[in-house]
Structure formats: C-alpha cells, structure tokens
Short mmCIF file of C-alpha atoms in Angstrom, two decimals:
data_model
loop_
_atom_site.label_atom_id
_atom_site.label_comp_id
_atom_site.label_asym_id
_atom_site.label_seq_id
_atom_site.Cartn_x
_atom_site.Cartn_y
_atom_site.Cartn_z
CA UNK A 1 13.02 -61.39 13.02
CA UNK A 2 9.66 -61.17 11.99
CA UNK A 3 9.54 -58.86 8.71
CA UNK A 4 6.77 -56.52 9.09
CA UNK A 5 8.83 -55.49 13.03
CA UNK A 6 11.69 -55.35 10.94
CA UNK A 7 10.52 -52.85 8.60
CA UNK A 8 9.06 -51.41 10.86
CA UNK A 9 12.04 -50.45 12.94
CA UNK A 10 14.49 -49.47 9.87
CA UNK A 11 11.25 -46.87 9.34
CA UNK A 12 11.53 -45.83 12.87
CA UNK A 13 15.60 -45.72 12.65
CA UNK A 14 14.81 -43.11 9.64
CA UNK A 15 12.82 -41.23 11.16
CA UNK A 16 14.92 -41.19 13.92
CA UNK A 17 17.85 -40.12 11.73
CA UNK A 18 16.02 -37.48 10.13
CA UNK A 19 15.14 -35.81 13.31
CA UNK A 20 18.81 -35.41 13.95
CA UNK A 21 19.59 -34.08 11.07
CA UNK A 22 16.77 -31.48 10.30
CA UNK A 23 16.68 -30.41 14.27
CA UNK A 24 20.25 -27.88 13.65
CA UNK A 25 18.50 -26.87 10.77
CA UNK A 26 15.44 -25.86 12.99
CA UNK A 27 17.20 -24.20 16.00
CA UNK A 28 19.02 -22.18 13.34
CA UNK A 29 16.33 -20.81 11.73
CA UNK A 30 17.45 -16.66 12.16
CA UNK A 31 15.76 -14.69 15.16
CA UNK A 32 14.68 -10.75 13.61
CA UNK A 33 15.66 -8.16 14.18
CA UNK A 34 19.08 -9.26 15.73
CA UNK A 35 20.79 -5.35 14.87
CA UNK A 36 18.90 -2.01 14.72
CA UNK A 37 16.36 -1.26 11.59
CA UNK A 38 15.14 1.40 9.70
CA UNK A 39 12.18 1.81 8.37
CA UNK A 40 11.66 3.67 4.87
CA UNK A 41 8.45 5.68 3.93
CA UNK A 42 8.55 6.67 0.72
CA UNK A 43 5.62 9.55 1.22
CA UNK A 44 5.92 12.48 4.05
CA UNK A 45 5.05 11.44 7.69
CA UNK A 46 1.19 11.09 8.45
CA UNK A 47 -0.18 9.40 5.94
CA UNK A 48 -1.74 5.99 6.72
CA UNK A 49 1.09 3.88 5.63
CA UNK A 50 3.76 5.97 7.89
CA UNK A 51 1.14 5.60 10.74
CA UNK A 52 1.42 1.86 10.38
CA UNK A 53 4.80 1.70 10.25
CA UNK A 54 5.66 3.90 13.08
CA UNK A 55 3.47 1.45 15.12
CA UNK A 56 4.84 -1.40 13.91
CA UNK A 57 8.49 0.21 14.88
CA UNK A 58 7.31 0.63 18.22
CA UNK A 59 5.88 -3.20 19.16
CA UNK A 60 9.56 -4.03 17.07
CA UNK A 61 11.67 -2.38 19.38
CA UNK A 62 9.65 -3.92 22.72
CA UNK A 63 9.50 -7.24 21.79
CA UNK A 64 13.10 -7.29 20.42
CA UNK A 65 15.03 -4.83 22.50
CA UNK A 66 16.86 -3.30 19.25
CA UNK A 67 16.34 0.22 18.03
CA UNK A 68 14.04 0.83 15.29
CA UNK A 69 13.35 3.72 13.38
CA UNK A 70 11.25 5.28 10.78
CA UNK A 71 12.63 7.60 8.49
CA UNK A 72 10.60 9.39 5.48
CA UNK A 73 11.79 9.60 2.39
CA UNK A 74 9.74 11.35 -0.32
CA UNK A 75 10.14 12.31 -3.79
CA UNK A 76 9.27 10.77 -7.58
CA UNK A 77 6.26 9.18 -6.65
CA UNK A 78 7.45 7.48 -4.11
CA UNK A 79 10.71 6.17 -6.11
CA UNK A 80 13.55 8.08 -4.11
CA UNK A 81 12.81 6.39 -0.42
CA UNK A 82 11.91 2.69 -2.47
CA UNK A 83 15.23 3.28 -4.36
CA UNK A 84 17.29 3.23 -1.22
CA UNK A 85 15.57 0.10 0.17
CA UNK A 86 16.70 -1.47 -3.25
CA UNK A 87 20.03 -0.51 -2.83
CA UNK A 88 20.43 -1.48 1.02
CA UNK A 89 22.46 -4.17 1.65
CA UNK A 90 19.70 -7.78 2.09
CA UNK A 91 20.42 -8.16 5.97
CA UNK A 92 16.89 -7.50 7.32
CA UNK A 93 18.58 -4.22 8.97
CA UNK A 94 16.51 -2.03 5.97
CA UNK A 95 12.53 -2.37 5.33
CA UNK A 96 10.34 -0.27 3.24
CA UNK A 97 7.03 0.46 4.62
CA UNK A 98 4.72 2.56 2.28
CA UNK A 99 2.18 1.72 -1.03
CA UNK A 100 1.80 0.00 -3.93
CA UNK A 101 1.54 2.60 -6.55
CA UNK A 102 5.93 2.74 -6.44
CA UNK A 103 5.68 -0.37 -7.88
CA UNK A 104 2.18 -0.74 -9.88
CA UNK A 105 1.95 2.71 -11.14
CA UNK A 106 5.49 4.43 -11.07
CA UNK A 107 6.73 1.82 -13.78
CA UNK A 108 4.19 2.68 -16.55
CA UNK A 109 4.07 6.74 -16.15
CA UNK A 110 8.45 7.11 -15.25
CA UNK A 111 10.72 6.83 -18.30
CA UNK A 112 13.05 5.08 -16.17
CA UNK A 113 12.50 3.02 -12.88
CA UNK A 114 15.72 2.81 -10.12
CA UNK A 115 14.65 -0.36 -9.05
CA UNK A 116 12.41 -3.43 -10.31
CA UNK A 117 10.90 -6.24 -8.57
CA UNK A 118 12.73 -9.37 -8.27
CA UNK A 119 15.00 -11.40 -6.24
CA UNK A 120 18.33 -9.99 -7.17
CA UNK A 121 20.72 -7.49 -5.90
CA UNK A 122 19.40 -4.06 -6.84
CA UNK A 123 15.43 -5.26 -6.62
CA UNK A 124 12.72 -4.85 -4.13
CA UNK A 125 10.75 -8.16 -2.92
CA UNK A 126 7.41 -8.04 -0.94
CA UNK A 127 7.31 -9.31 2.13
CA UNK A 128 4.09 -8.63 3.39
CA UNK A 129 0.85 -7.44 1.91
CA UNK A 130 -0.43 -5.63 4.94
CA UNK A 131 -3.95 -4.03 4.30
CA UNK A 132 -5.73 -2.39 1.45
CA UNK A 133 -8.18 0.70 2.11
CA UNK A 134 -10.57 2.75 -0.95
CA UNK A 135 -10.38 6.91 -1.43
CA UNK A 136 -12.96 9.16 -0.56
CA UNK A 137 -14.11 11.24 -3.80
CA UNK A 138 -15.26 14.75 -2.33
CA UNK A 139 -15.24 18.15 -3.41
CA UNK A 140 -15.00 21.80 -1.82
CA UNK A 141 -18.05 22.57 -0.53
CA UNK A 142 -17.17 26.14 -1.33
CA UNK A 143 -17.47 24.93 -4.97
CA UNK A 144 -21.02 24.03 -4.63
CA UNK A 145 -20.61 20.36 -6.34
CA UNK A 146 -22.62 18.20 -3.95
CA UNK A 147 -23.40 15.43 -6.21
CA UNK A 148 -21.92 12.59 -8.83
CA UNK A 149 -24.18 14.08 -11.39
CA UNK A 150 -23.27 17.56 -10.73
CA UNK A 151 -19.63 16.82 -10.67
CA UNK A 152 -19.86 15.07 -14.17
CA UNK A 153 -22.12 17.72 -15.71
CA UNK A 154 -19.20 20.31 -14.57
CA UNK A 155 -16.66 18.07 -15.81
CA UNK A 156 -18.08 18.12 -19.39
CA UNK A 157 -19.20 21.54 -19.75
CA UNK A 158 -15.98 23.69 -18.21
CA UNK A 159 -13.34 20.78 -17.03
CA UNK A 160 -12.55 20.46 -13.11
CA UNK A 161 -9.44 20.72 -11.24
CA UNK A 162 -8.02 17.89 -8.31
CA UNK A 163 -5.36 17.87 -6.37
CA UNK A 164 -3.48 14.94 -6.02
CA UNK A 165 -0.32 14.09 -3.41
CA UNK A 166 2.04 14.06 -6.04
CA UNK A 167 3.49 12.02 -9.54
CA UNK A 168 2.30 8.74 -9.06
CA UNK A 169 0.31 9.28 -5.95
CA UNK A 170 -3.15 7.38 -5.70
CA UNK A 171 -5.29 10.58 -6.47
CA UNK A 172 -2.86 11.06 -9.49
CA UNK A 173 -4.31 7.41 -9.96
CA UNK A 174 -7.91 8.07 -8.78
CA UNK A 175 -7.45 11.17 -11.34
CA UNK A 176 -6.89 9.21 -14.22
CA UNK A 177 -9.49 6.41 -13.40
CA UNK A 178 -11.93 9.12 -12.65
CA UNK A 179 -11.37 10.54 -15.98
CA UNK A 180 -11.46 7.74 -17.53
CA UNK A 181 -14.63 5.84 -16.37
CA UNK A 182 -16.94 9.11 -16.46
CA UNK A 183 -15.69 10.58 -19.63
CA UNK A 184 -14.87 14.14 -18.31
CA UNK A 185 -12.35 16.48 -18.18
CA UNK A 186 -10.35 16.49 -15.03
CA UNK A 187 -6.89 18.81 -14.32
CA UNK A 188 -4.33 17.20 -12.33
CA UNK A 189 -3.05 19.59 -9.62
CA UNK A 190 -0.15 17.61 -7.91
CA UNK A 191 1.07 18.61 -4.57
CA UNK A 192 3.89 17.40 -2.37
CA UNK A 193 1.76 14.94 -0.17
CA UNK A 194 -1.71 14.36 0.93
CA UNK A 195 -2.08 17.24 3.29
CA UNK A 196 -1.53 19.49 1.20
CA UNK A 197 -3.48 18.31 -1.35
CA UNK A 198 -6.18 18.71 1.29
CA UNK A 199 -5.75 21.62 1.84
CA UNK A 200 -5.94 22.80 -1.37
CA UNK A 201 -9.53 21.65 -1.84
CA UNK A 202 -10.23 23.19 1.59
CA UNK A 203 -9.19 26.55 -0.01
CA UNK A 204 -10.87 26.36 -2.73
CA UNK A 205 -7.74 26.19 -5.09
CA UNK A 206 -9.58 23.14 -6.61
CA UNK A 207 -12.95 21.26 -6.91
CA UNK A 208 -11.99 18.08 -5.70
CA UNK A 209 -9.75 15.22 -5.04
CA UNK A 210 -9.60 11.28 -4.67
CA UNK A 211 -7.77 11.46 -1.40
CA UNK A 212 -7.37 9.26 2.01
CA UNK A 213 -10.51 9.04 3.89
CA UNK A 214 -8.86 9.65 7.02
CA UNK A 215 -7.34 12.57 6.20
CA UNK A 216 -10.72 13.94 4.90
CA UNK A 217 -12.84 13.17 7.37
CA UNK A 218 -12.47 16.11 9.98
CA UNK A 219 -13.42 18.46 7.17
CA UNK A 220 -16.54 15.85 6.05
CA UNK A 221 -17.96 16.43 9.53
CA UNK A 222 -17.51 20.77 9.94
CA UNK A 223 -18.93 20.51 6.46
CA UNK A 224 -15.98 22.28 4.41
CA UNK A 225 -15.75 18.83 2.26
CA UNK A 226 -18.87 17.26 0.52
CA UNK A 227 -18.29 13.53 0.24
CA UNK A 228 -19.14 12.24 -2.78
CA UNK A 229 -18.44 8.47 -3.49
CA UNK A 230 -16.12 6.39 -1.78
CA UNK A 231 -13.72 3.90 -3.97
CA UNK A 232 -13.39 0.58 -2.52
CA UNK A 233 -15.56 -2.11 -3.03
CA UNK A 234 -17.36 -2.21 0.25
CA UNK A 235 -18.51 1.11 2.62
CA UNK A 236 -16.22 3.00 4.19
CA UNK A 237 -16.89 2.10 8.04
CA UNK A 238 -15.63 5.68 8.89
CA UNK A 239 -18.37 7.04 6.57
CA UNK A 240 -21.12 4.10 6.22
CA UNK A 241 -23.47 6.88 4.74
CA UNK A 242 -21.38 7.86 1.84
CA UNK A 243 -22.15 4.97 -1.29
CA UNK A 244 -19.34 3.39 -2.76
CA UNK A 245 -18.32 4.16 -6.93
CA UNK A 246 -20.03 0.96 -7.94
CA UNK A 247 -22.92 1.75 -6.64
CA UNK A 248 -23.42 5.11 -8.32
CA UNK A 249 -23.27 3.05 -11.15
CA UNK A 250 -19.20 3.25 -12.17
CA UNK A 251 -17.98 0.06 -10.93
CA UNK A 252 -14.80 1.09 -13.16
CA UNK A 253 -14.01 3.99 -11.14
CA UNK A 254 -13.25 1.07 -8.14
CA UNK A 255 -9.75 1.92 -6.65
CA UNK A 256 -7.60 0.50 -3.52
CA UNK A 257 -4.32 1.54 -2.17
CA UNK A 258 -2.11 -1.39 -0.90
CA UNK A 259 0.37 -0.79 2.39
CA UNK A 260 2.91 -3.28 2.09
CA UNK A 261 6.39 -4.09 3.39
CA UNK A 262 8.97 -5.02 1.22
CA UNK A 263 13.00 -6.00 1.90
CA UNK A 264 16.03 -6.16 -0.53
CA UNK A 265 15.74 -8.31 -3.15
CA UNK A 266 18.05 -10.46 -2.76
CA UNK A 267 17.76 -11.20 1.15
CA UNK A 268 18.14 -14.50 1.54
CA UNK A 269 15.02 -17.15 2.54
CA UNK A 270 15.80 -18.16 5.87
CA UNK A 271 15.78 -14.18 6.94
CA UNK A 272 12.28 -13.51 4.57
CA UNK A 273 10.64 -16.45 6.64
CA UNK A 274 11.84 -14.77 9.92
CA UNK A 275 10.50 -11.00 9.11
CA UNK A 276 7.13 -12.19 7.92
CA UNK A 277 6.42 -14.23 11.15
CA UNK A 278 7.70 -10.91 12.54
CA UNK A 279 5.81 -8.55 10.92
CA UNK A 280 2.57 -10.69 10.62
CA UNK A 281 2.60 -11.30 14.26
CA UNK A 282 2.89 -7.25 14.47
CA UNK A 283 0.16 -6.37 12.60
CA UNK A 284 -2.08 -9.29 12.70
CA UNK A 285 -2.17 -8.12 16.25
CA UNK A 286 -5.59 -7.22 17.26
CA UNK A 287 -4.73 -3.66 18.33
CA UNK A 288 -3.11 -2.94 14.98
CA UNK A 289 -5.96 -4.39 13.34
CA UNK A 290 -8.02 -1.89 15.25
CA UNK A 291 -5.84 0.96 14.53
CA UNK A 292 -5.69 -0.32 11.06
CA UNK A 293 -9.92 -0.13 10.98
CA UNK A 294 -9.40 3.69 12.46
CA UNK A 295 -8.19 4.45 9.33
CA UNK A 296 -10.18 2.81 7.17
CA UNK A 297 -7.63 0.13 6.33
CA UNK A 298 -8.72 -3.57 5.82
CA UNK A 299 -6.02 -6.59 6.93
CA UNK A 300 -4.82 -8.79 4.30
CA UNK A 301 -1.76 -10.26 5.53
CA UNK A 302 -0.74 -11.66 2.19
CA UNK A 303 2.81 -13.18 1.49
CA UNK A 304 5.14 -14.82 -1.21
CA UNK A 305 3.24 -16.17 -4.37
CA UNK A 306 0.16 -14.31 -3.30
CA UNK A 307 1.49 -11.22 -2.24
CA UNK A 308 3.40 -11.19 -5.99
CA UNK A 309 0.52 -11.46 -7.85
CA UNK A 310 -1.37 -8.79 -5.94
CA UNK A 311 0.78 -6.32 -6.66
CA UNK A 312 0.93 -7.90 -10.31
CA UNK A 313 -2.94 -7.59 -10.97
CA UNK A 314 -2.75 -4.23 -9.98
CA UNK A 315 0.27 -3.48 -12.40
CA UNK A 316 -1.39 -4.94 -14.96
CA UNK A 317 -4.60 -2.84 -14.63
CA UNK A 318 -2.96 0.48 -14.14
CA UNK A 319 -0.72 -0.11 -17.11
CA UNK A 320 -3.88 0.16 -19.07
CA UNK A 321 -5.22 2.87 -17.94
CA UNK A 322 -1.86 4.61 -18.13
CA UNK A 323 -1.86 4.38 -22.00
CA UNK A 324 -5.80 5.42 -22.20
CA UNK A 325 -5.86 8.16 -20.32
CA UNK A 326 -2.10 9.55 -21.37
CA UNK A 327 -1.42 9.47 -17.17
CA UNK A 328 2.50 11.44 -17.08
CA UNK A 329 4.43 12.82 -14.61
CA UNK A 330 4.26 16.51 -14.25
#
C-alpha cells in the first residue's frame, strides 16, 4: 500500500476512534436544573440584584419545568444569605444571586469572614459576572445642597451625614470613597437596606447618600432629591443630564456595584459548565438585557479566570481604601 494512503487511513482510524470515545463523554455532559433551586439574595427584596434574580427564576422554571425560587436573606453585609450558599451542599440545587461587596468589601471591614472564595467545601465560586451599574450621589433637596462644591464646602466646615443600606453595603462603600477622594467629613448612617436608606434622605434625617439610581430616580423627577454626580464611568442612561464623578474632576470617587451569581465551591466542573450556559443564555437574553438597562445595569457576562479577577481587582482596591479611611462595621 502506498504510504502516504496508509498514513493517511491509520489518521482517519484515530480519529475515528476518538469520536467513539469522547461522544459518551459529550451526551453526558449534565442538563441544569434537573431538581428544584433556590435562589439566595443576600440584601432585602427590591433591590436591583433581587430584581434580576427573580427574573432569571422565572425564564428557569419555563424553560426547565422545575420549581425555582428566590428567597432573601439579609444581614452582616450581606454575609448571612452568602454564608448559607457556602454551606449548601455543590449540587447546582443552591445559587446565590446578589453583589460583590460580600466578597470585595465584607473581608477587609469583618473581623471574621464565614466563607472565602475558593474551590473547596465551605467556599463560594463565581459563576457568572452578570452586569455592573454606578450610584447616583444626591442629596435632600430639603437640605438645600444642590451642588459638588456646595456639598464639599459643607463637608469641611460642619461634617455631613449619609445613609447607607447597611455594614458593607455600596453607599457604606461610596461613603468611604467619598470621604476619601474629597477630603471631607462624612457620617455614616447605616440602615437595613436601600429603601430605607432612601427614605431617610427623603426625610431629611440626612444630607445625602451614594445609593442605586433606580431607586432614586422617582424622587429625582418630583424634585425631593437633587442629583449630584453619578459614579460609574460612563452617564447614567436613566439620567444622561446628571455628569459622572470623573468629570467633576474626582475620577477617584469612580465606583461600580457588580451582580453576580455564584455556586458552592466545590461543585464539580461538568455542573459549573452546565449553569453558566444556563444562566448566560438567561440573561444574555435580549429582554433581560433590556430590563437590565431599566435599571441602569450594564451586561458583562464574565466567567471563570475573568470573572475571578474581577472580583479580585475590586478586592484589592477596596482593601485600600478600607485601611485609609478606617471603613468598620457599625
């Protein structure tokens, strides 16, 4: 037989045998969800996170038939509802939907953390990065701040008050920063969740806050809230009028909060590749990416290595300004 058809075929005959081998390994790879899931928030229902995930339960449950539900589990900054993900057993059946400061923030301002992330029993993994959205800086207009230079001239001369959604919380965070970057003196007034923390600068109980833009808004447009800056990098699209912290001229005060889902650490591969085509196919989904955009969330969609060293950047970052600013839990 000619020698170049001859290698050719044992090539072929590899192939071949390859194919049989790796197709069980294919038509094995696991379905999700194949049992009912829950869903843990680790902040009170309405926020932007439970939104999302309360959506994302409800395409779940249609496409796959099981039950899915979303339960909210507040408390520590977020630590209490991440805690119980950590502990779950790694079988897909228990996801944590909520933000990144559990994991970027929590660690450097709690004396002791109930979880860590890693790949081993007792740990929290991410599985997707799902979006990233800025704060809106604004104040009570019953306070008569209506300005970055007036807020910073009252910070310096008498100190000013925010409220926050609790320990940990991203206006805890935005407090901090704020401080921080503009050299003033700012009170942290936590509260047990963003609502209320909005309604305590409606009141008049403080002078501002670094909250969700979402849950500011109504009160931007019957005037009760005056919006100063807004935190991400790039205009809010909800409020394209208001200028961003950078461009104020305090690039430093830049701040984003991360929705992510996260599984068990130690969940095993096969089932981590099967949620994230899941869950990406959920909320890669063009409506989800418009109900994202409602709420002034931006799609990022990040996984594995990427996803890691998102969350990583952001630890590093907020360890530091932990230590300058002297950031604790109240």
């Amino acid at each position: 037989m000619n020698p170049i058809r001859r290698n050719a075929m044992v090539a072929l005959g590899a192939i071949s045998l390859a194919t049989t081998f790796c197709a069980p390994a294919l038509a094995q790879a696991p379905a999700w969800p194949t049992k009912p899931v829950r869903i843990v928030n680790n902040f009170p229902a309405g926020g932007p996170a439970d939104i999302i995930a309360r959506a994302v339960a409800e395409a779940l449950q249609k496409s796959s038939g099981q039950s899915v539900i979303v339960e909210n589990k507040p408390g520590a900054g977020g630590n209490i509802g991440a805690a119980e993900v950590a502990r779950a057993a790694a079988d897909g059946n228990t996801v944590f939907f909520g933000i990144d400061t559990a994991f970027t923030v929590n660690p450097h301002i709690f004396p002791s953390m109930p979880f860590k992330l890693g790949n081993k029993v007792g740990d929290l993994r991410p599985l997707v990065v799902i979006s990233s959205n800025g704060l809106l800086l604004g104040t009570s207009a019953a306070k008569g701040i209506r300005s970055m230079p007036e807020l910073i001239g009252a910070g310096k001369s008498r100190g000013v008050n925010f409220s926050s959604g609790g320990p940990g919380s991203p206006g805890h965070l935005g407090v901090a920063i704020f401080s921080q970057a503009a050299h003033i003196k700012i009170t942290h007034v936590p509260y047990k969740g963003n609502s209320p923390a909005v309604l305590a600068l409606l009141s008049g109980e403080v002078d501002g806050g670094i909250l969700s833009s979402t849950g500011m808004l109504p009160h931007v447009k019957s005037g009760k809230v005056v919006p100063i800056a807004i935190t991400s990098r790039q205009r809010s699209g909800l409020l394209p009028e208001v200028p961003t912290v950078a461009e104020l001229g305090y690039p430093d005060l830049e701040n984003e909060v991360i929705t992510l889902c996260m599984v068990p650490g130690a969940t095993p591969e096969p089932l981590v590749a099967a949620m994230q085509k899941a869950v990406l196919d959920l909320v890669g989904s063009t409506a989800l990416k418009e109900r994202m955009a409602s709420m002034d969330m931006r799609y990022e969609g990040l996984t594995g290595a990427a996803a890691t060293q998102r969350l990583a950047k952001l630890s590093t970052r907020y360890a530091k300004i932990v230590k300058a600013t002297d950031m604790k839990v109240e």
